[in-house]
Coordinates of C-alpha atoms in Angstrom, one line a residue:
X1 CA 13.6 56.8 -89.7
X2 CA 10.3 58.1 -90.0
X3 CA 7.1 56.1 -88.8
X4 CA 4.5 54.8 -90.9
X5 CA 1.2 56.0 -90.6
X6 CA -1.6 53.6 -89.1
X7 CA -4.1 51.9 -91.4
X8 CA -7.8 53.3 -90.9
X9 CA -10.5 51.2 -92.5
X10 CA -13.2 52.8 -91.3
X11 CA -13.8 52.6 -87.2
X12 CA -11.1 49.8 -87.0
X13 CA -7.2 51.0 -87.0
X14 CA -4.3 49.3 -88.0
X15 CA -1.0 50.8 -85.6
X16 CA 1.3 49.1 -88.5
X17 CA -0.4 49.4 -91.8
X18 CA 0.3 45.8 -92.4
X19 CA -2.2 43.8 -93.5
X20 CA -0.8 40.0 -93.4
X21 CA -1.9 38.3 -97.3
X22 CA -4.1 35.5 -97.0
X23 CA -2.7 32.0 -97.6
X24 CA -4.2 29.0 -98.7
X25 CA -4.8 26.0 -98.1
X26 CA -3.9 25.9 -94.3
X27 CA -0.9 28.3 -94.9
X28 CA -2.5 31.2 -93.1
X29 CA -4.6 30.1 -90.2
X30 CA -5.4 31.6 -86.9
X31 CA -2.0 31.3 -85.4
X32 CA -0.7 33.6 -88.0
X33 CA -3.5 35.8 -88.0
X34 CA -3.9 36.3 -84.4
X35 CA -0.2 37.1 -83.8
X36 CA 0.3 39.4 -86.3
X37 CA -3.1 41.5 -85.4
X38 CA -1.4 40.8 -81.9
X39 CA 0.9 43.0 -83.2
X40 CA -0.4 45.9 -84.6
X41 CA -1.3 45.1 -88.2
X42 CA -4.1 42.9 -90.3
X43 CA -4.2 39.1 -89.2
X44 CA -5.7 37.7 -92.4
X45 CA -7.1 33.8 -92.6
X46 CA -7.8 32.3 -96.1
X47 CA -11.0 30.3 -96.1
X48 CA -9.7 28.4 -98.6
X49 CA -10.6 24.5 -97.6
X50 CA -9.7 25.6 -94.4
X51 CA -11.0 22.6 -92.7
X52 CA -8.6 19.6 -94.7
X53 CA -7.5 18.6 -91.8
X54 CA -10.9 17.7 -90.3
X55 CA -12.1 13.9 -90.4
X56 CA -15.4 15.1 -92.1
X57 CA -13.7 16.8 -95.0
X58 CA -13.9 13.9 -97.4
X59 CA -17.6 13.6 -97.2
X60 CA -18.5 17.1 -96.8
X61 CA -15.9 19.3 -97.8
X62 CA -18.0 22.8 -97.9
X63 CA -20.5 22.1 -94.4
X64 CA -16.4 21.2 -93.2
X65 CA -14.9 24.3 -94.3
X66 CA -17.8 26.8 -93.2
X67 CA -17.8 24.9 -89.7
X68 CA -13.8 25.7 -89.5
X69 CA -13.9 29.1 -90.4
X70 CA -16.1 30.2 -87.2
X71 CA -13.5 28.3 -85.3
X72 CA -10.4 29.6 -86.7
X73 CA -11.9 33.2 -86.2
X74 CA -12.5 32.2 -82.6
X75 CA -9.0 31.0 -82.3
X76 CA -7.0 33.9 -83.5
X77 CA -9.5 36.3 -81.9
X78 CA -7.7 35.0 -78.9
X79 CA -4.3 35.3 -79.8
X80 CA -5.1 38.8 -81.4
X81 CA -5.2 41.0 -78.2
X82 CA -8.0 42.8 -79.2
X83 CA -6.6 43.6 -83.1
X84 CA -8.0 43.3 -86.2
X85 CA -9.2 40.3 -87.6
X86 CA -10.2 39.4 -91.4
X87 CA -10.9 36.8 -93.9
X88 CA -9.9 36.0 -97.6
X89 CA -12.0 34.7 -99.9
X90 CA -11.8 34.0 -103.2
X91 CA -15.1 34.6 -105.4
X92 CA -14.1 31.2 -107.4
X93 CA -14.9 29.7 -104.5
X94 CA -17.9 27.4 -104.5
X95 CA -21.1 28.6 -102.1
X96 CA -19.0 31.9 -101.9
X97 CA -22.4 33.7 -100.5
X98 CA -22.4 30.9 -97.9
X99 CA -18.3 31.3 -97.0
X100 CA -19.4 35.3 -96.5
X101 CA -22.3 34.6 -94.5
X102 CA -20.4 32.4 -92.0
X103 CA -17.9 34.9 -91.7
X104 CA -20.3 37.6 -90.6
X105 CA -21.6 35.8 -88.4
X106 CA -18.1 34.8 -86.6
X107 CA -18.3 38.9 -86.6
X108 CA -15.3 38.7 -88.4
X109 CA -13.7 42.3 -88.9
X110 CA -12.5 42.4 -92.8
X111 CA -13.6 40.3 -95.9
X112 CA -10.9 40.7 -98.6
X113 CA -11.8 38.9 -101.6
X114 CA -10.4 38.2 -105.2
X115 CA -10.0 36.0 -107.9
X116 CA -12.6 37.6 -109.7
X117 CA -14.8 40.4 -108.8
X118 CA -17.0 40.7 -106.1
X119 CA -20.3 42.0 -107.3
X120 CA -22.6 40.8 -104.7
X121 CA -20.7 41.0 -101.5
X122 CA -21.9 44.4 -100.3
X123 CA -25.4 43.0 -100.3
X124 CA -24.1 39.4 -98.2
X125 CA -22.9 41.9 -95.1
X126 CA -25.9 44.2 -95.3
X127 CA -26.5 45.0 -91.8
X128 CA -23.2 43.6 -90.0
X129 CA -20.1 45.8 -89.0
X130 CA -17.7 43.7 -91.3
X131 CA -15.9 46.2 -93.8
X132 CA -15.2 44.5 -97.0
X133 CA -12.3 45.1 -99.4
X134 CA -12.0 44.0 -103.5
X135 CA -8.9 42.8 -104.5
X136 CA -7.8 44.6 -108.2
X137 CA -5.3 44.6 -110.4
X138 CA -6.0 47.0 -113.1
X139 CA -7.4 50.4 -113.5
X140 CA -10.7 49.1 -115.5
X141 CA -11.4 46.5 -112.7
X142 CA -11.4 48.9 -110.0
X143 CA -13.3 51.1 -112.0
X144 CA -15.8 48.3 -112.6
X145 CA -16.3 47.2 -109.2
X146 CA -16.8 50.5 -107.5
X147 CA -19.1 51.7 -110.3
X148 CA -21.8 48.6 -110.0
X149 CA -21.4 48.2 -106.2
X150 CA -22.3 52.4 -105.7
X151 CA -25.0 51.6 -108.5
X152 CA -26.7 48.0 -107.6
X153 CA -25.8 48.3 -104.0
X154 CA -25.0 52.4 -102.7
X155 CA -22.1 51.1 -101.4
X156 CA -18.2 51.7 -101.2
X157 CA -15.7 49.5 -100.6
X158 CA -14.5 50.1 -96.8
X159 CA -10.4 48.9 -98.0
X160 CA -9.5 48.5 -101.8
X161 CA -6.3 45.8 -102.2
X162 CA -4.4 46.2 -105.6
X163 CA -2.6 43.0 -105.8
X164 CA 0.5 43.6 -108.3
X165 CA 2.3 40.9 -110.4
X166 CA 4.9 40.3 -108.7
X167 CA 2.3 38.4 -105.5
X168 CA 2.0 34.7 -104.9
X169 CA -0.5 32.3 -105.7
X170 CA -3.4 32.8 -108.3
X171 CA -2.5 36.6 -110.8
X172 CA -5.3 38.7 -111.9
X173 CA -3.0 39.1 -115.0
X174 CA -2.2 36.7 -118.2
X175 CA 0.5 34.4 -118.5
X176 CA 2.2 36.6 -121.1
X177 CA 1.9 39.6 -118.9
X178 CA 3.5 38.0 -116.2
X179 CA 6.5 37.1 -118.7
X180 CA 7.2 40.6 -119.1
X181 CA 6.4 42.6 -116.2
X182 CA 8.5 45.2 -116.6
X183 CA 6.7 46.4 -119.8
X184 CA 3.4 46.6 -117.7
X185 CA 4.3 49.6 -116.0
X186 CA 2.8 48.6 -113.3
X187 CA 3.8 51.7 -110.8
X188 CA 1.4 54.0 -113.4
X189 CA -1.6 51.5 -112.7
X190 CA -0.9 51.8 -108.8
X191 CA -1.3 55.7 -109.2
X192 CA -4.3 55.7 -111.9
X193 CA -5.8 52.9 -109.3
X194 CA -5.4 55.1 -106.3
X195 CA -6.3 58.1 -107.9
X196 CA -9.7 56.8 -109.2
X197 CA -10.6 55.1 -106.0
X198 CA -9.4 57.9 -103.4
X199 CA -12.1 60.2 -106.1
X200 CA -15.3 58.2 -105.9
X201 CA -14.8 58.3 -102.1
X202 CA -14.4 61.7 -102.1
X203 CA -17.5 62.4 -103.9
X204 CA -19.6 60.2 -101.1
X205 CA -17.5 61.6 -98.5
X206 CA -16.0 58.7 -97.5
X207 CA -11.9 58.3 -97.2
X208 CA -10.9 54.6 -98.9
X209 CA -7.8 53.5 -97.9
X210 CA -6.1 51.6 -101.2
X211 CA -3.3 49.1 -99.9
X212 CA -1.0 47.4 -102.3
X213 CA 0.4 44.1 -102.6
X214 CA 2.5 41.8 -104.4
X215 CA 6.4 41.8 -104.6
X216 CA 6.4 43.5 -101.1
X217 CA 9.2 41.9 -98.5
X218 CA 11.1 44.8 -96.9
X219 CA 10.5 48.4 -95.0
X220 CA 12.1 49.2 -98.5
X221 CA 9.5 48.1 -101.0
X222 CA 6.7 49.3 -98.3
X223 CA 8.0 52.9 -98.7
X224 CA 8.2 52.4 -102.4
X225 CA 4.3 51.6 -102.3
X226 CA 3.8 54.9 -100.1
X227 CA 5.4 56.9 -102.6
X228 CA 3.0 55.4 -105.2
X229 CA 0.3 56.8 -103.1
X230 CA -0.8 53.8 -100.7
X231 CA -2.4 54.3 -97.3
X232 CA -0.7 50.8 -96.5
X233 CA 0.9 47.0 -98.0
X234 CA -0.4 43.8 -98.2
X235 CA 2.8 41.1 -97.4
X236 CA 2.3 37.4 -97.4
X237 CA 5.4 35.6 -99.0
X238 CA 7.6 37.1 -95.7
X239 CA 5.3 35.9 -93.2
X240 CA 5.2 32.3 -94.5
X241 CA 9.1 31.7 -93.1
X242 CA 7.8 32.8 -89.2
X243 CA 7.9 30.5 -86.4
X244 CA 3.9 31.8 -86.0
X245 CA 2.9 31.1 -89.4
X246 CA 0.7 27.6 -89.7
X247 CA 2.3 26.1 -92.6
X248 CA 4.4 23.1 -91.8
X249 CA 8.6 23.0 -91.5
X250 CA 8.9 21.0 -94.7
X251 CA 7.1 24.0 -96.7
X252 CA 8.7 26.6 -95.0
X253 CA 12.2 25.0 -95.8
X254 CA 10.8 25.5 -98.9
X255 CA 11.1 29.2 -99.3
X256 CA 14.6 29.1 -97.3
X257 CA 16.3 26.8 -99.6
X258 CA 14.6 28.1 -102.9
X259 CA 16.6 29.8 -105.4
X260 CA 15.7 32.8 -107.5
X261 CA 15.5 30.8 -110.5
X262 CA 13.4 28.0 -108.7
X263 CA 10.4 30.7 -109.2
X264 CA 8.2 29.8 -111.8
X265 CA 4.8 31.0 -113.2
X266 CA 2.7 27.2 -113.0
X267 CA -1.0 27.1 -114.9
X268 CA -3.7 26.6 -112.4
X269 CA -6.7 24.2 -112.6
X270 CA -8.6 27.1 -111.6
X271 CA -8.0 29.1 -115.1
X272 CA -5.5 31.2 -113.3
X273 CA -2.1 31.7 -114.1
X274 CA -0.2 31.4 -110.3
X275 CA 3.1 31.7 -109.0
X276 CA 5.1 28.7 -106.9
X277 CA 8.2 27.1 -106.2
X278 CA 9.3 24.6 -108.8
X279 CA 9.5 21.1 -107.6
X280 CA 8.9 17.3 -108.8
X281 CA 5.0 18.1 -108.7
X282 CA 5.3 21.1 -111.1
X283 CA 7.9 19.5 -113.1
X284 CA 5.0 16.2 -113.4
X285 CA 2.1 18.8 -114.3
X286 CA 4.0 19.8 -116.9
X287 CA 4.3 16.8 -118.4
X288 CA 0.8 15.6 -118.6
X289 CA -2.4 15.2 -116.3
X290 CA -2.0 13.9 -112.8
X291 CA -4.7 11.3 -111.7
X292 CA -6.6 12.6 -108.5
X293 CA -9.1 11.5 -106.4
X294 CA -13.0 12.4 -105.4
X295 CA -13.6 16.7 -105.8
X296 CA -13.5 18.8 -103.2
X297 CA -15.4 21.2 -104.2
X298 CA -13.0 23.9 -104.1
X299 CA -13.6 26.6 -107.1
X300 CA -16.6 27.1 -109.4
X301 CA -14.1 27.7 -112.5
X302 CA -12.2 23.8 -111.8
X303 CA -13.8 20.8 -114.2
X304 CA -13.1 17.9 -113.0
X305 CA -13.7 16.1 -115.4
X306 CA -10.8 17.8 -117.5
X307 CA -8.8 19.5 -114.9
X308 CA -4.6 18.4 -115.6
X309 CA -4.5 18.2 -111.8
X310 CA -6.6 18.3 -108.6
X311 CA -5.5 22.0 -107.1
X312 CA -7.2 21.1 -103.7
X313 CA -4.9 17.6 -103.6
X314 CA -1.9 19.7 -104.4
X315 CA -2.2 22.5 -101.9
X316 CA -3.4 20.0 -98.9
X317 CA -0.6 18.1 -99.8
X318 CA 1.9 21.4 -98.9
X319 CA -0.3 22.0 -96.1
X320 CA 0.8 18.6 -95.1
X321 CA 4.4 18.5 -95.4
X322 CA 4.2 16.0 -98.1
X323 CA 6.3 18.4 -100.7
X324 CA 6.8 15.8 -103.6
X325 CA 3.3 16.1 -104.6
X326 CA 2.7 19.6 -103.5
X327 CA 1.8 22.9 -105.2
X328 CA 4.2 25.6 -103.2
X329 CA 2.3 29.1 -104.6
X330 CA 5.0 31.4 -103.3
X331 CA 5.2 35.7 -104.2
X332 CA 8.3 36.4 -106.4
X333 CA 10.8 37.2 -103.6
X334 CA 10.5 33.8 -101.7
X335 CA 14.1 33.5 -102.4
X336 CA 15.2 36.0 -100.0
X337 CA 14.5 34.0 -97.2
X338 CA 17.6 32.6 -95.0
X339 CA 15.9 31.8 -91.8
X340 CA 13.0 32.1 -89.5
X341 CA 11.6 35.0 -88.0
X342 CA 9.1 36.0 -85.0
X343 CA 6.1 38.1 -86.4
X344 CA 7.2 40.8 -83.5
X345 CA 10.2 41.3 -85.5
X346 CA 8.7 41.7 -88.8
X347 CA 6.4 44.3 -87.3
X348 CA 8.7 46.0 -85.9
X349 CA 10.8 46.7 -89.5
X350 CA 7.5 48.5 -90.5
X351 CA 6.4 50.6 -87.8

């Protein structure tokens, strides 16, 4: 079996062109991160109110969160034997410039960010080493993004992420897309994707690496993604069921015990569609609003006010263990978990 090429973004190189999906809230912390850039590929943290378990949180959720993110960088720069370490974080999120800026200055290797577009990111590293990757999902976004960051900000992305629709969490698609994905055809976006990004580098000169995510949970499906053209994959759902990963026994149970049809499609406060286990909680949102406490502060696009549920409140709550009141995003082959796994392992089925 023939190995898989390292990951180059730029200076930094990936031996396993793994990068490891970021995971919120609390699901992929430093002691995920760290052991799999320990091993060879991308340890990824999600920013995402990464500091809920911190006694200040309550009264200051954001000066919590940006505190916690220095730290957790710290942490898995420790564990990560000298390998790459990055960030996810979500343009929804509220103070994004702020979440970027303490980043950088954690000199944290990566910024991968989605749920929207990124315009202004290029111009929020100026001047630091951090490479900084755009999550897509179609043609015309790509297309938008690397057109207005080369024209407001001569700048390229250093990593381009196409996140497909079979991933977990919050989509970049419609519901009704995400109904029938097999009438996307997604595997022509993937190639139109990598084609038009792997040409605007060429015309600067610059090689962009275009990973691809979503639906992604053996050597299999990597190769598949390869074919399509990509320089490496994006996994999250398989890393969640490690002993490493930070997410607590009850939630990774979760994914063990789940069952195909258990995966649902769940509409997000956040004006997302997303992707989860379904459970008691999902069963209750669907029936009405929940009642939830003070905001958090997570996401710009979330009114209180009118939101059904508090997304923050659900997600803590899975972070937590507490899984009768949780939201458990998963990608769409949580199912095929049986049991835990070391992160060496893993690794070592995609070398």
């Amino acid at each position: 079996m023939r190995s898989f090429p390292p990951l180059k973004i730029g200076e930094l190189t990936a031996r396993i062109p793994v990068i490891q999906g970021g995971m919120g809230v609390g699901i992929s912390l430093s002691g995920l991160a760290g052991a799999v850039a320990a091993q060879g590929g991308v340890g990824i943290i999600s920013t995402a109110q990464i500091g809920f378990r911190e006694a200040s949180f309550d009264q200051d959720p954001i000066g919590t969160n940006l505190r916690v993110i220095k730290t957790e960088i710290q942490k898995a720069r420790k564990l990560a034997a000298g390998g790459i370490i990055g960030v996810n974080i979500m343009t929804a999120t509220r103070r994004y410039e702020d979440y970027v800026k303490a980043a950088v200055e954690a000199g944290v290797d990566l910024i991968i960010s989605g749920a929207g577009l990124p315009m202004n990111l290029p111009r929020l590293v100026s001047g630091s080493r951090t490479k900084i990757a755009p999550i897509v999902s179609s043609l015309k976004s790509a297309q938008v993004i690397l057109r207005y960051w080369q024209k407001k900000h001569e700048r390229l992305p250093d990593l381009v992420v196409i996140e497909g629709p079979e991933a977990g969490g919050h989509l970049g698609f419609s519901y009704e897309e995400l109904q029938n994905p097999d009438q996307m055809d997604y595997d022509r976006e993937i190639r139109d994707i990598v084609e038009h990004v792997k040409n605007c580098g060429r015309e600067k000169g610059k090689d962009i690496p275009v990973v691809v995510a979503g639906g992604i949970y053996t050597r299999q499906d990597a190769q598949r993604a390869f074919d399509l053209g990509a320089d490496g994959i994006q996994m999250a759902t398989r890393f969640v069921t490690t002993y490493e990963c930070d997410a607590p026994m009850e939630y990774k149970e979760a994914y063990i015990h789940a069952r195909r049809e258990d995966i649902v499609l769940v509409k997000s406060p956040v004006g997302m569609p997303g992707r989860a286990i379904e459970n008691a909680f999902v069963r209750r949102s669907g029936q009405g609003p929940i009642p939830h406490g003070k905001c958090h502060l997570c996401v710009s696009t979330c009114d209180p006010a009118s939101t059904p549920y508090c997304i923050t409140e659900a997600l803590v709550n899975a972070a937590k263990g507490d899984m009768e009141h949780a939201l458990i995003f998963c990608g769409s082959n949580a199912y095929r978990a049986d049991k835990l796994e070391h992160v060496s392992d893993i690794m070592k089925e995609f070398q």
